[in-house]
């Protein structure tokens, strides 16, 4: 199941969580069109990506850094940690 990580989307990027990934360190997935990326939240670091160009990856990293605290809070609330 997907769970929105953030109400607002940024330049076509949509952050979200997968509900079955609670055993991994806190992270967020970001998608745009057919592309996606996975980023750790603390510290913000790209784990992997598919079908996103360099500019989209930079924006995904910027979005995650800008909202890392909020994403982490939502992660903890969602997974009850």
XYZ file of N, CA and C in Angstrom:
243
model
N 0.847 -1.185 0.000
C 0.000 0.000 0.000
C 0.887 1.242 0.000
N 0.511 2.229 -0.793
C 1.225 3.496 -0.837
C 0.613 4.456 0.166
N 1.449 5.288 0.741
C 0.993 6.303 1.683
C 1.671 7.607 1.309
N 0.879 8.653 1.027
C 1.452 9.951 0.696
C 2.325 10.443 1.841
N 3.531 10.845 1.504
C 4.443 11.356 2.522
C 4.277 12.852 2.724
N 3.643 13.515 1.789
C 3.552 14.963 1.849
C 2.338 15.398 1.043
N 1.598 16.350 1.556
C 0.377 16.789 0.873
C 0.693 17.526 -0.427
N 1.767 18.295 -0.439
C 2.108 19.076 -1.625
C 3.111 18.321 -2.482
N 2.958 18.476 -3.762
C 3.905 17.879 -4.691
C 4.813 18.994 -5.198
N 6.006 18.650 -5.596
C 7.014 19.642 -5.956
C 7.481 19.405 -7.373
N 7.117 20.330 -8.289
C 7.553 20.244 -9.686
C 7.285 18.868 -10.296
N 6.111 18.348 -10.009
C 5.733 17.062 -10.577
C 6.249 15.852 -9.819
N 7.028 16.069 -8.758
C 7.548 14.970 -7.942
C 6.553 14.643 -6.839
N 6.294 13.367 -6.646
C 5.343 12.926 -5.627
C 6.046 12.039 -4.608
N 6.195 12.493 -3.365
C 6.809 11.659 -2.326
C 5.787 10.708 -1.707
N 6.247 9.494 -1.368
C 5.346 8.512 -0.759
C 6.146 7.454 -0.004
N 5.430 6.690 0.831
C 5.987 5.535 1.544
C 5.301 4.275 1.040
N 5.987 3.141 1.134
C 5.373 1.835 0.955
C 5.100 1.285 2.344
N 3.903 0.814 2.583
C 3.545 0.372 3.927
C 4.270 -0.904 4.359
N 4.862 -1.638 3.445
C 5.535 -2.896 3.804
C 7.032 -2.734 4.032
N 7.512 -1.512 4.175
C 8.942 -1.277 4.323
C 9.319 -0.758 5.703
N 8.571 -1.137 6.702
C 8.821 -0.629 8.046
C 10.112 -1.154 8.667
N 10.661 -2.235 8.137
C 11.882 -2.796 8.715
C 13.152 -2.167 8.156
N 13.015 -1.224 7.260
C 14.154 -0.502 6.705
C 14.332 0.812 7.453
N 15.495 1.435 7.323
C 15.656 2.770 7.913
C 14.641 3.733 7.292
N 14.282 4.795 8.016
C 13.321 5.761 7.476
C 13.779 6.296 6.116
N 12.865 6.272 5.165
C 13.168 6.738 3.818
C 11.882 7.157 3.128
N 12.043 7.773 1.990
C 10.905 8.203 1.181
C 11.170 7.805 -0.265
N 10.105 7.491 -0.956
C 10.177 7.259 -2.399
C 9.639 8.518 -3.064
N 10.208 8.866 -4.185
C 9.741 10.013 -4.950
C 9.534 9.535 -6.379
N 8.401 9.885 -6.962
C 8.154 9.458 -8.340
C 7.773 10.661 -9.200
N 8.058 10.507 -10.465
C 7.642 11.481 -11.474
C 7.462 10.705 -12.761
N 6.248 10.723 -13.283
C 5.960 9.950 -14.485
C 6.305 8.490 -14.246
N 7.091 7.903 -15.116
C 7.507 6.510 -14.971
C 8.782 6.335 -14.181
N 9.337 7.431 -13.652
C 10.583 7.360 -12.896
C 10.351 7.372 -11.405
N 11.350 6.881 -10.675
C 11.236 6.884 -9.217
C 12.617 6.851 -8.586
N 12.657 7.264 -7.331
C 13.890 7.249 -6.549
C 13.544 6.910 -5.104
N 14.522 6.368 -4.404
C 14.374 6.058 -2.980
C 15.505 6.779 -2.262
N 15.155 7.522 -1.197
C 16.142 8.312 -0.468
C 16.014 8.071 1.029
N 17.146 7.799 1.684
C 17.182 7.745 3.149
C 16.883 9.148 3.658
N 16.348 9.243 4.871
C 15.995 10.537 5.438
C 17.060 11.128 6.347
N 17.881 10.304 6.969
C 18.856 10.843 7.919
C 20.146 10.034 7.890
N 21.163 10.564 7.240
C 21.151 11.779 6.428
C 20.485 11.505 5.087
N 20.061 12.578 4.427
C 19.418 12.425 3.115
C 20.447 11.893 2.135
N 20.121 10.748 1.558
C 21.049 10.085 0.644
C 20.244 9.253 -0.359
N 20.636 9.339 -1.621
C 19.985 8.553 -2.655
C 20.347 7.088 -2.483
N 19.344 6.221 -2.422
C 19.556 4.780 -2.317
C 19.610 4.185 -3.719
N 18.594 4.465 -4.515
C 18.590 4.035 -5.914
C 17.532 4.812 -6.678
N 17.634 4.755 -8.000
C 16.658 5.444 -8.834
C 16.509 4.714 -10.163
N 15.393 4.981 -10.818
C 15.125 4.424 -12.150
C 14.396 5.475 -12.976
N 14.873 5.696 -14.153
C 14.197 6.521 -15.151
C 13.954 7.971 -14.738
N 14.841 8.523 -13.904
C 14.832 9.955 -13.607
C 16.148 10.531 -14.113
N 16.079 11.713 -14.729
C 17.315 12.331 -15.203
C 18.019 13.056 -14.054
N 19.189 13.564 -14.334
C 20.014 14.209 -13.296
C 19.286 15.375 -12.633
N 18.592 16.182 -13.419
C 17.861 17.321 -12.867
C 16.726 16.850 -11.949
N 16.007 15.835 -12.340
C 14.916 15.303 -11.508
C 15.462 14.695 -10.224
N 16.607 14.021 -10.305
C 17.227 13.468 -9.093
C 17.657 14.582 -8.147
N 18.198 15.659 -8.711
C 18.596 16.791 -7.868
C 17.371 17.379 -7.175
N 16.280 17.527 -7.925
C 15.043 18.057 -7.319
C 14.497 17.120 -6.251
N 14.570 15.813 -6.498
C 14.109 14.836 -5.500
C 14.933 14.956 -4.225
N 16.247 15.127 -4.377
C 17.128 15.282 -3.214
C 16.797 16.579 -2.476
N 16.606 17.666 -3.230
C 16.264 18.953 -2.614
C 14.929 18.876 -1.879
N 13.939 18.252 -2.499
C 12.630 18.089 -1.870
C 12.757 17.306 -0.573
N 13.524 16.230 -0.611
C 13.692 15.388 0.576
C 14.435 16.135 1.672
N 15.493 16.858 1.314
C 16.211 17.645 2.323
C 15.317 18.705 2.937
N 14.567 19.392 2.099
C 13.707 20.475 2.570
C 12.631 19.978 3.525
N 12.136 18.765 3.305
C 11.024 18.244 4.101
C 11.399 17.018 4.929
N 12.683 16.761 5.105
C 13.134 15.552 5.805
C 12.532 15.435 7.204
N 12.479 16.527 7.922
C 11.937 16.491 9.284
C 10.458 16.087 9.265
N 9.704 16.675 8.354
C 8.283 16.332 8.233
C 8.108 14.887 7.767
N 8.911 14.453 6.787
C 8.832 13.073 6.306
C 9.140 12.098 7.433
N 10.168 12.406 8.227
C 10.539 11.528 9.337
C 9.405 11.453 10.357
N 8.786 12.583 10.645
C 7.660 12.598 11.585
C 6.520 11.743 11.046
N 6.194 11.897 9.776
C 5.115 11.097 9.179
C 5.476 9.610 9.152
N 6.747 9.313 8.886
C 7.220 7.914 8.893
C 6.966 7.316 10.273
N 7.393 8.041 11.311
C 7.249 7.542 12.680
C 5.780 7.381 13.058
N 4.940 8.315 12.658
C 3.501 8.198 12.948
C 2.896 7.016 12.202
N 3.255 6.879 10.935
C 2.673 5.814 10.115
C 3.080 4.436 10.604
N 4.365 4.284 10.902
C 4.857 2.986 11.349
C 4.868 2.845 12.866
N 4.311 3.865 13.564
C 4.154 3.833 15.023
C 5.473 3.596 15.737
N 6.469 4.413 15.402
C 7.786 4.283 16.056
C 8.048 5.477 16.933
